[in-house]
Tab-separated table of C-alpha atoms and ligand atoms in Angstrom:
chain	number	residue	atom	x	y	z
R	1	MET	CA	22.941	-14.193	-13.847
R	2	ALA	CA	22.667	-10.156	-13.784
R	3	SER	CA	22.863	-8.561	-10.473
R	4	ILE	CA	22.584	-5.017	-9.771
R	5	GLY	CA	23.795	-3.563	-6.383
R	6	ASN	CA	22.444	-6.197	-3.788
R	7	TRP	CA	20.122	-7.441	-6.414
R	8	SER	CA	19.963	-10.673	-8.339
R	9	PHE	CA	18.095	-11.463	-10.756
R	10	ILE	CA	17.701	-15.330	-11.171
R	11	PRO	CA	15.257	-16.569	-14.209
R	12	LEU	CA	12.362	-18.339	-13.157
R	13	VAL	CA	10.240	-19.397	-16.421
R	14	SER	CA	12.761	-18.329	-19.344
R	15	ALA	CA	10.635	-19.508	-21.860
R	16	PHE	CA	6.573	-21.069	-22.395
R	17	PRO	CA	5.868	-23.420	-24.688
R	18	THR	CA	5.996	-20.949	-27.969
R	19	THR	CA	2.720	-21.850	-28.203
R	20	VAL	CA	1.564	-21.215	-25.152
R	21	PHE	CA	2.858	-17.465	-23.951
R	22	PRO	CA	5.488	-16.538	-26.665
R	23	ASN	CA	6.110	-13.491	-25.237
R	24	ILE	CA	6.209	-13.612	-21.444
R	25	ALA	CA	9.172	-14.480	-18.634
R	26	LEU	CA	9.210	-14.731	-15.439
R	27	TRP	CA	12.354	-13.689	-12.401
R	28	ASN	CA	13.384	-14.333	-9.163
R	29	VAL	CA	15.052	-10.950	-8.161
R	30	THR	CA	16.495	-11.442	-5.005
R	31	ASN	CA	18.370	-9.182	-2.758
R	32	ALA	CA	21.173	-10.878	-0.830
R	33	VAL	CA	21.339	-8.572	2.123
R	34	THR	CA	17.767	-8.497	3.094
R	35	ASP	CA	17.051	-11.847	1.882
R	36	LEU	CA	13.711	-10.321	0.118
R	37	THR	CA	12.479	-12.042	-3.264
R	38	TYR	CA	10.135	-10.398	-5.676
R	39	GLN	CA	8.759	-12.451	-8.437
R	40	ILE	CA	9.143	-10.201	-11.778
R	41	GLU	CA	7.188	-11.221	-15.219
R	42	ILE	CA	8.069	-9.166	-17.848
R	43	SER	CA	5.886	-9.661	-21.498
R	44	TRP	CA	6.403	-7.775	-24.252
R	45	PRO	CA	4.877	-7.223	-27.930
R	46	PHE	CA	4.091	-10.726	-30.318
R	47	GLU	CA	5.416	-8.956	-33.470
R	48	TRP	CA	8.945	-8.804	-31.115
R	49	GLY	CA	8.594	-12.824	-30.695
R	50	SER	CA	9.647	-15.791	-28.930
R	51	SER	CA	12.169	-15.404	-26.006
R	52	PRO	CA	14.866	-14.294	-25.674
R	53	PRO	CA	13.759	-10.661	-25.632
R	54	GLU	CA	17.343	-9.848	-25.462
R	55	ASP	CA	17.586	-10.343	-29.673
R	56	VAL	CA	14.609	-7.470	-29.663
R	57	SER	CA	16.837	-4.737	-31.647
R	58	ASN	CA	15.729	-0.552	-33.185
R	59	LYS	CA	12.755	-0.804	-31.206
R	60	THR	CA	10.872	1.577	-28.800
R	61	ALA	CA	8.428	0.693	-26.599
R	62	LEU	CA	6.292	1.913	-23.626
R	63	THR	CA	7.068	0.573	-20.210
R	64	MET	CA	3.743	-0.245	-17.770
R	65	TYR	CA	4.919	-1.375	-14.025
R	66	VAL	CA	2.480	-2.804	-12.093
R	67	VAL	CA	2.153	-3.904	-8.978
R	68	ASP	CA	0.582	-6.588	-6.776
R	69	GLY	CA	1.736	-8.073	-10.109
R	70	ASN	CA	0.757	-11.841	-8.669
R	71	ALA	CA	-3.081	-10.671	-9.269
R	72	LEU	CA	-2.416	-7.901	-11.773
R	73	GLY	CA	0.178	-8.534	-13.713
R	74	MET	CA	-2.059	-10.497	-16.570
R	75	THR	CA	-4.283	-8.251	-16.464
R	76	ALA	CA	-1.872	-5.418	-18.229
R	77	SER	CA	-0.843	-7.447	-20.215
R	78	GLU	CA	-3.741	-8.882	-22.030
R	79	GLY	CA	-5.382	-5.328	-21.673
R	80	PHE	CA	-2.119	-4.265	-24.055
R	81	LYS	CA	-2.666	-7.414	-26.618
R	82	ARG	CA	-6.382	-7.007	-26.165
R	83	ARG	CA	-6.221	-3.352	-27.416
R	84	LYS	CA	-3.989	-3.259	-30.224
R	85	PRO	CA	-6.727	-4.948	-32.852
R	86	VAL	CA	-9.220	-1.926	-32.032
R	87	ALA	CA	-5.915	0.605	-31.829
R	88	SER	CA	-3.802	-0.094	-34.880
R	89	THR	CA	-1.013	2.299	-33.689
R	90	GLN	CA	-0.652	1.494	-30.081
R	91	PRO	CA	3.119	1.665	-29.853
R	92	ASP	CA	4.880	-1.343	-28.495
R	93	SER	CA	4.641	-2.242	-24.612
R	94	VAL	CA	6.262	-3.982	-22.267
R	95	VAL	CA	4.245	-4.689	-18.911
R	96	VAL	CA	6.296	-5.497	-15.714
R	97	SER	CA	4.576	-7.071	-13.156
R	98	ILE	CA	6.329	-7.000	-9.567
R	99	GLY	CA	5.061	-9.617	-7.493
R	100	TYR	CA	6.267	-12.236	-4.463
R	101	PRO	CA	6.750	-15.961	-4.699
R	102	LEU	CA	3.795	-17.740	-3.932
R	103	THR	CA	5.730	-20.911	-1.962
R	104	ASP	CA	4.735	-18.794	1.247
R	105	ASN	CA	1.023	-16.774	0.588
R	106	VAL	CA	1.146	-15.156	3.840
R	107	TYR	CA	4.434	-13.758	3.253
R	108	ALA	CA	3.589	-12.211	0.257
R	109	LEU	CA	0.532	-11.101	1.426
R	110	ASN	CA	2.625	-8.920	4.366
R	111	ARG	CA	4.889	-7.764	2.416
R	112	ARG	CA	2.380	-5.787	0.292
R	113	VAL	CA	1.930	-4.199	3.334
R	114	THR	CA	5.894	-2.991	3.792
R	115	ASP	CA	6.340	-2.238	0.741
R	116	PHE	CA	3.066	0.094	0.177
R	117	ARG	CA	3.105	1.755	3.373
R	118	PRO	CA	3.970	5.396	3.623
R	119	PRO	CA	6.373	6.996	5.909
R	120	LEU	CA	5.459	8.813	8.586
R	121	PRO	CA	6.927	11.478	10.949
R	122	THR	CA	7.482	8.640	14.060
R	123	PRO	CA	8.207	4.646	13.290
R	124	GLN	CA	5.039	2.095	12.352
R	125	VAL	CA	4.681	-1.685	12.471
R	126	PRO	CA	4.915	-2.875	10.504
R	127	PRO	CA	7.521	-0.426	9.157
R	128	SER	CA	6.974	1.414	6.382
R	129	GLY	CA	8.675	0.120	2.913
R	130	ALA	CA	7.900	2.518	0.001
R	131	ASP	CA	10.518	4.825	0.305
R	132	PRO	CA	13.052	1.162	-0.196
R	133	PHE	CA	10.391	-0.033	-2.675
R	134	ILE	CA	10.792	2.737	-4.613
R	135	GLU	CA	14.454	2.517	-4.724
R	136	PHE	CA	14.267	-1.160	-5.720
R	137	ILE	CA	12.161	-0.119	-8.442
R	138	ASP	CA	14.094	2.902	-9.765
R	139	GLY	CA	17.827	1.974	-8.659
R	140	ALA	CA	17.724	-1.618	-9.978
R	141	LEU	CA	14.431	-3.560	-11.706
R	142	ARG	CA	13.716	-0.327	-14.370
R	143	PRO	CA	17.305	-0.292	-14.470
R	144	TRP	CA	17.626	-4.025	-15.671
R	145	VAL	CA	14.941	-3.772	-17.574
R	146	ARG	CA	16.210	-1.456	-19.442
R	147	SER	CA	20.075	-2.353	-20.440
R	148	THR	CA	19.690	-6.558	-19.638
R	149	VAL	CA	16.109	-7.306	-20.613
R	150	PHE	CA	15.850	-5.166	-23.338
R	151	PRO	CA	19.052	-4.012	-24.779
R	152	GLY	CA	18.360	-3.382	-28.054
R	153	VAL	CA	15.210	-0.871	-27.034
R	154	SER	CA	14.590	2.657	-26.882
R	155	PHE	CA	12.283	3.050	-23.641
R	156	MET	CA	9.807	6.069	-23.987
R	157	ARG	CA	7.640	6.683	-21.059
R	158	ASP	CA	6.961	4.954	-17.947
R	159	ALA	CA	3.816	4.412	-16.024
R	160	LEU	CA	3.176	3.101	-12.697
R	161	TYR	CA	-0.474	1.057	-11.968
R	162	GLY	CA	-1.302	0.157	-8.297
R	163	HIS	CA	-5.063	-1.458	-6.850
R	164	SER	CA	-6.224	-0.519	-3.439
R	165	PHE	CA	-3.059	-0.517	-0.520
R	166	GLY	CA	-1.231	-0.077	-3.941
R	167	GLY	CA	-3.124	3.172	-5.342
R	168	LEU	CA	-1.409	4.423	-1.847
R	169	PHE	CA	1.234	3.779	-2.558
R	170	VAL	CA	0.941	5.080	-6.441
R	171	ILE	CA	-0.425	8.560	-4.487
R	172	TYR	CA	2.756	8.121	-2.665
R	173	ALA	CA	5.289	7.443	-5.208
R	174	LEU	CA	3.268	10.577	-6.988
R	175	ILE	CA	3.859	13.023	-4.593
R	176	SER	CA	7.541	11.713	-3.424
R	177	HIS	CA	9.106	10.897	-7.207
R	178	PRO	CA	6.680	12.925	-9.524
R	179	SER	CA	9.369	12.628	-11.782
R	180	MET	CA	9.603	8.688	-11.948
R	181	PHE	CA	7.289	8.264	-14.060
R	182	ASP	CA	4.926	10.002	-16.271
R	183	THR	CA	1.843	8.167	-15.756
R	184	PHE	CA	0.624	8.077	-12.431
R	185	LEU	CA	-2.944	5.445	-12.097
R	186	SER	CA	-4.269	5.096	-8.493
R	187	ALA	CA	-7.390	2.277	-8.593
R	188	SER	CA	-9.449	2.031	-5.333
R	189	PRO	CA	-6.266	3.408	-3.208
R	190	ALA	CA	-6.576	2.958	0.374
R	191	ILE	CA	-6.490	6.883	0.980
R	192	THR	CA	-8.235	5.842	4.784
R	193	TRP	CA	-4.714	4.494	5.806
R	194	ASN	CA	-3.784	6.633	8.818
R	195	ASN	CA	-7.438	8.436	9.191
R	196	GLY	CA	-6.323	9.319	5.242
R	197	SER	CA	-3.211	11.878	6.375
R	198	ILE	CA	-1.956	11.390	2.486
R	199	ARG	CA	-4.671	14.202	1.787
R	200	ASP	CA	-2.599	16.214	3.448
R	201	ASP	CA	0.689	15.141	2.066
R	202	VAL	CA	-1.634	15.824	-1.330
R	203	SER	CA	-2.429	19.260	-0.825
R	204	SER	CA	1.353	19.944	0.313
R	205	PHE	CA	2.570	18.677	-3.283
R	206	SER	CA	-0.660	20.178	-5.615
R	207	LYS	CA	0.395	23.820	-3.599
R	208	LEU	CA	-2.621	24.460	-5.528
R	209	GLY	CA	-3.087	27.590	-2.160
R	210	ASN	CA	0.261	29.056	-3.516
R	211	HIS	CA	-1.131	29.775	-7.142
R	212	GLY	CA	-4.616	29.305	-9.124
R	213	LYS	CA	-4.871	28.172	-12.176
R	214	LYS	CA	-4.031	31.241	-14.059
R	215	LYS	CA	-1.097	32.231	-12.321
R	216	CYS	CA	0.228	28.436	-12.667
R	217	HIS	CA	0.149	28.761	-16.390
R	218	ASP	CA	1.883	32.071	-16.222
R	219	PHE	CA	4.531	30.436	-14.024
R	220	LYS	CA	4.835	27.513	-16.294
R	221	LEU	CA	5.533	29.300	-19.178
R	222	GLY	CA	7.884	31.717	-17.501
R	223	LYS	CA	9.946	29.319	-16.412
R	224	GLY	CA	9.681	27.692	-20.315
R	225	LYS	CA	8.747	24.900	-18.911
R	226	SER	CA	6.789	22.727	-20.758
R	227	LEU	CA	2.923	22.193	-19.687
R	228	THR	CA	3.481	17.472	-20.868
R	229	SER	CA	6.834	18.266	-18.694
R	230	GLN	CA	4.736	17.241	-15.855
R	231	PRO	CA	3.035	14.048	-14.720
R	232	ALA	CA	-0.684	12.781	-15.335
R	233	PHE	CA	-2.210	10.960	-12.983
R	234	VAL	CA	-5.895	9.116	-12.849
R	235	VAL	CA	-7.607	8.143	-9.575
R	236	SER	CA	-10.101	5.345	-10.060
R	237	TYR	CA	-13.217	3.943	-8.054
R	238	GLY	CA	-16.341	1.994	-8.493
R	239	THR	CA	-19.668	3.356	-6.550
R	240	LEU	CA	-20.456	0.356	-4.961
R	241	GLU	CA	-17.392	0.408	-2.799
R	242	GLN	CA	-18.434	3.232	-0.702
R	243	PHE	CA	-22.573	2.382	-1.238
R	244	PRO	CA	-22.564	-1.093	-1.641
R	245	VAL	CA	-26.287	-3.011	-2.753
R	246	LYS	CA	-27.198	-6.567	-1.136
R	247	ARG	CA	-25.993	-9.530	-3.675
R	248	ARG	CA	-28.661	-11.850	-4.161
R	249	THR	CA	-27.465	-14.783	-1.962
R	250	GLU	CA	-26.091	-12.907	0.874
R	251	THR	CA	-28.085	-13.054	4.150
R	252	GLU	CA	-28.887	-9.637	6.185
R	253	GLU	CA	-26.029	-10.129	8.253
R	254	GLU	CA	-23.543	-10.698	5.472
R	255	TYR	CA	-25.004	-8.164	3.790
R	256	GLU	CA	-24.358	-5.737	7.279
R	257	ALA	CA	-20.879	-7.435	7.586
R	258	ARG	CA	-19.407	-6.395	4.696
R	259	LYS	CA	-20.970	-2.565	4.462
R	260	ALA	CA	-19.105	-1.738	7.932
R	261	PHE	CA	-16.352	-3.381	6.254
R	262	TYR	CA	-16.072	-1.111	3.330
R	263	ALA	CA	-17.444	2.124	5.054
R	264	PRO	CA	-14.681	2.982	6.569
R	265	PHE	CA	-12.789	3.057	2.870
R	266	LYS	CA	-15.156	6.638	2.301
R	267	MET	CA	-14.040	5.323	-1.526
R	268	THR	CA	-16.236	8.031	-3.257
R	269	ASP	CA	-16.369	10.820	-0.903
R	270	TYR	CA	-11.742	10.303	-0.288
R	271	CYS	CA	-11.227	9.907	-3.710
R	272	LYS	CA	-13.364	12.821	-4.993
R	273	ASP	CA	-11.396	15.176	-2.212
R	274	LEU	CA	-7.735	14.261	-3.396
R	275	TYR	CA	-8.908	14.809	-6.776
R	276	ARG	CA	-10.210	18.270	-5.880
R	277	ARG	CA	-7.448	18.672	-3.871
R	278	LEU	CA	-5.363	17.691	-7.313
R	279	LYS	CA	-7.637	19.739	-9.912
R	280	GLY	CA	-5.189	22.520	-11.439
R	281	SER	CA	-2.295	21.695	-9.952
R	282	CYS	CA	0.543	23.028	-11.523
R	283	GLU	CA	2.500	20.095	-11.145
R	284	LEU	CA	0.610	18.031	-13.302
R	285	ARG	CA	-0.524	17.758	-16.296
R	286	ASP	CA	-3.661	16.055	-16.343
R	287	VAL	CA	-5.655	14.893	-13.383
R	288	VAL	CA	-8.742	12.572	-13.923
R	289	LEU	CA	-11.494	11.423	-11.512
R	290	LYS	CA	-13.075	8.234	-13.037
R	291	GLU	CA	-15.878	7.097	-11.451
R	292	TYR	CA	-17.123	3.064	-12.275
R	293	ALA	CA	-21.062	3.048	-11.546
R	294	GLY	CA	-22.061	-0.870	-10.877
R	295	GLN	CA	-18.560	-2.219	-9.510
R	296	ASP	CA	-16.723	-2.820	-6.671
R	297	HIS	CA	-13.455	-2.888	-5.717
R	298	SER	CA	-12.262	-6.571	-6.734
R	299	SER	CA	-13.797	-5.313	-10.667
R	300	VAL	CA	-12.362	-2.159	-10.349
R	301	GLY	CA	-8.967	-3.493	-10.393
R	302	ALA	CA	-8.766	-4.570	-13.546
R	303	SER	CA	-11.379	-2.170	-15.411
R	304	ALA	CA	-8.968	0.892	-14.218
R	305	LEU	CA	-5.918	-1.043	-15.345
R	306	ASN	CA	-7.933	-1.700	-19.011
R	307	ASP	CA	-8.987	2.361	-19.378
R	308	GLY	CA	-5.069	3.362	-17.737
R	309	ILE	CA	-3.438	1.402	-20.469
R	310	GLU	CA	-5.942	3.810	-22.869
R	311	TYR	CA	-4.927	7.087	-20.943
R	312	PHE	CA	-1.590	5.878	-21.089
R	313	VAL	CA	-0.727	5.636	-24.474
R	314	ASP	CA	-2.880	8.192	-25.744
R	315	TRP	CA	-0.486	10.835	-24.916
Y	1	NAG	C1	12.518	-18.470	-5.959
Y	1	NAG	O1	12.248	-17.453	-4.877
Y	1	NAG	C2	11.303	-18.464	-4.044
Y	1	NAG	C3	11.280	-18.235	-2.521
Y	1	NAG	O2	12.655	-17.408	-2.061
Y	1	NAG	C4	12.052	-19.936	-3.491
Y	1	NAG	O3	11.423	-20.200	-3.325
Y	1	NAG	C5	13.136	-20.265	-5.197
Y	1	NAG	O4	13.127	-21.548	-5.017
Y	1	NAG	C6	12.796	-19.539	-6.412
Y	1	NAG	N1	13.210	-20.238	-7.622
Y	1	NAG	C7	14.566	-20.268	-7.869
Y	1	NAG	C8	14.253	-21.184	-9.591
Y	1	NAG	O5	15.423	-19.463	-7.745
Y	2	NAG	C1	19.351	-1.495	-36.410
Y	2	NAG	O1	19.479	-0.119	-36.827
Y	2	NAG	C2	21.283	-0.003	-37.473
Y	2	NAG	C3	21.406	1.301	-37.522
Y	2	NAG	O2	20.352	1.692	-38.329
Y	2	NAG	C4	21.351	-1.009	-38.258
Y	2	NAG	O3	22.754	-1.107	-38.501
Y	2	NAG	C5	21.115	-2.594	-37.967
Y	2	NAG	O4	21.248	-3.437	-38.876
Y	2	NAG	C6	19.669	-2.517	-37.725
Y	2	NAG	N1	19.511	-4.233	-36.714
Y	2	NAG	C7	18.988	-4.730	-37.077
Y	2	NAG	C8	19.061	-5.685	-36.621
Y	2	NAG	O5	17.740	-4.334	-37.834
Y	3	NAG	C1	-9.227	11.854	11.631
Y	3	NAG	O1	-9.159	12.905	11.178
Y	3	NAG	C2	-10.196	13.854	11.300
Y	3	NAG	C3	-10.450	15.236	10.232
Y	3	NAG	O2	-9.916	14.581	8.946
Y	3	NAG	C4	-10.500	13.922	12.348
Y	3	NAG	O3	-11.460	15.579	12.734
Y	3	NAG	C5	-10.191	13.165	13.728
Y	3	NAG	O4	-10.180	13.460	14.777
Y	3	NAG	C6	-9.355	12.105	13.299
Y	3	NAG	N1	-9.175	10.633	13.739
Y	3	NAG	C7	-8.097	10.615	14.670
Y	3	NAG	C8	-8.542	8.976	15.411
Y	3	NAG	O5	-6.609	10.840	14.556
C-alpha cells in the first residue's frame, strides 16, 4: 500500500477478468486525518497489456483527469479507445477518474458539492472544498499516478474535465492554478452559482482590460515566452439547457417545472459571457466556445468529453 502525506492508496479492484476489462483498476484513496475516501479509477491503453500497469516501461502518455468519475470515468476511457481506430496516431493516454465510494450515495453527492465549490471571501455552508481538492489532485493523486502506478511512463500533457458543478470547478482551477493543467475542459458549468460571481474572477484572471490582443502578443514575445506555454480552455453547453423543448411524454406542468428549474442556470447566456471574458486573453493559448444543438444538460456531459478528447490530443 502506497501513501503520500496523509493519503493512502488501497487497491479496490486490482484486476477485472482480462477478457472483460484488461486495462482498468480501482483504488480507495483515504485520508487518515479527515477520513475522506475517493474512489479512483484508472484506465490505460489496451496496447500496454493487462495489469499490473507497473510493468509498463519506456512509454509516454497524455493524461486526462475527470471529476465526477462515477458518472463520467467510463465515458472518458471508452472515448479514448473508440477514437484510436479513427486516429491511429493517437498518443497513449491514461484516464484518471476521481469518484466517491457508492456505499453511501448521499455522502457522495454531498461531497462533490463541497469539493467543487470555489472559496468566497466569507465562509459558506457547505464549506468550500475546491482548494483542498486541488491540493489533493496536485500534491497526492498525480504524483502517485506518475511515480507509483506507472513508474516506467514519461508523462506529457494533462487535461482536466468537469461537467455541471464540476464544470464550475474547472473554471476555478483554471483561474487559480492555470499552470496545473495543459487543457481545461468545462462542460455545462454552473456559472450561476453565487449569482455568477465567478465571472468577475474570470475577468480578473484574463486581464483583457489591461492589454488588447495585439499588445498581448508583443508582451509575450517581448518576454521571450512561447505562446503555447499557456493553457487552453473549452466551454461547452447544450441549446436545450436554457431553451428546453417539451418532451412527448411530459405533461404541461412537468414541462413548466423543468423550464423553471433550468432557467436560473442561463446556460447559453452565461457560457457566451464567459467566452467573451476570456477570448483574446494573454493568459490562454486558445479559447473555444462549443454549442451542442438539441442537447440537454446530461447529454452534453458525454459529447463535450468525447470532443474534449479530440481537442486535447490534437495539439
Ligand atoms: C473503500 O472505501 C469505502 C468507504 O470508506 C469502504 O466502505 C470500503 O470498505 C473500502 N474498501 C476497501 C477495499 O478498502
Ligand atoms: C527501456 O529503454 C532502455 C534504454 O533505452 C533499455 O535499456 C531497456 O531495455 C528498455 N526496456 C524495455 C522493457 O524495453
Ligand atoms: C446578481 O447579479 C446581478 C448583476 O449580474 C445584480 O444586478 C444583482 O443585484 C445580483 N443579485 C444578488 C442577489 O446579489
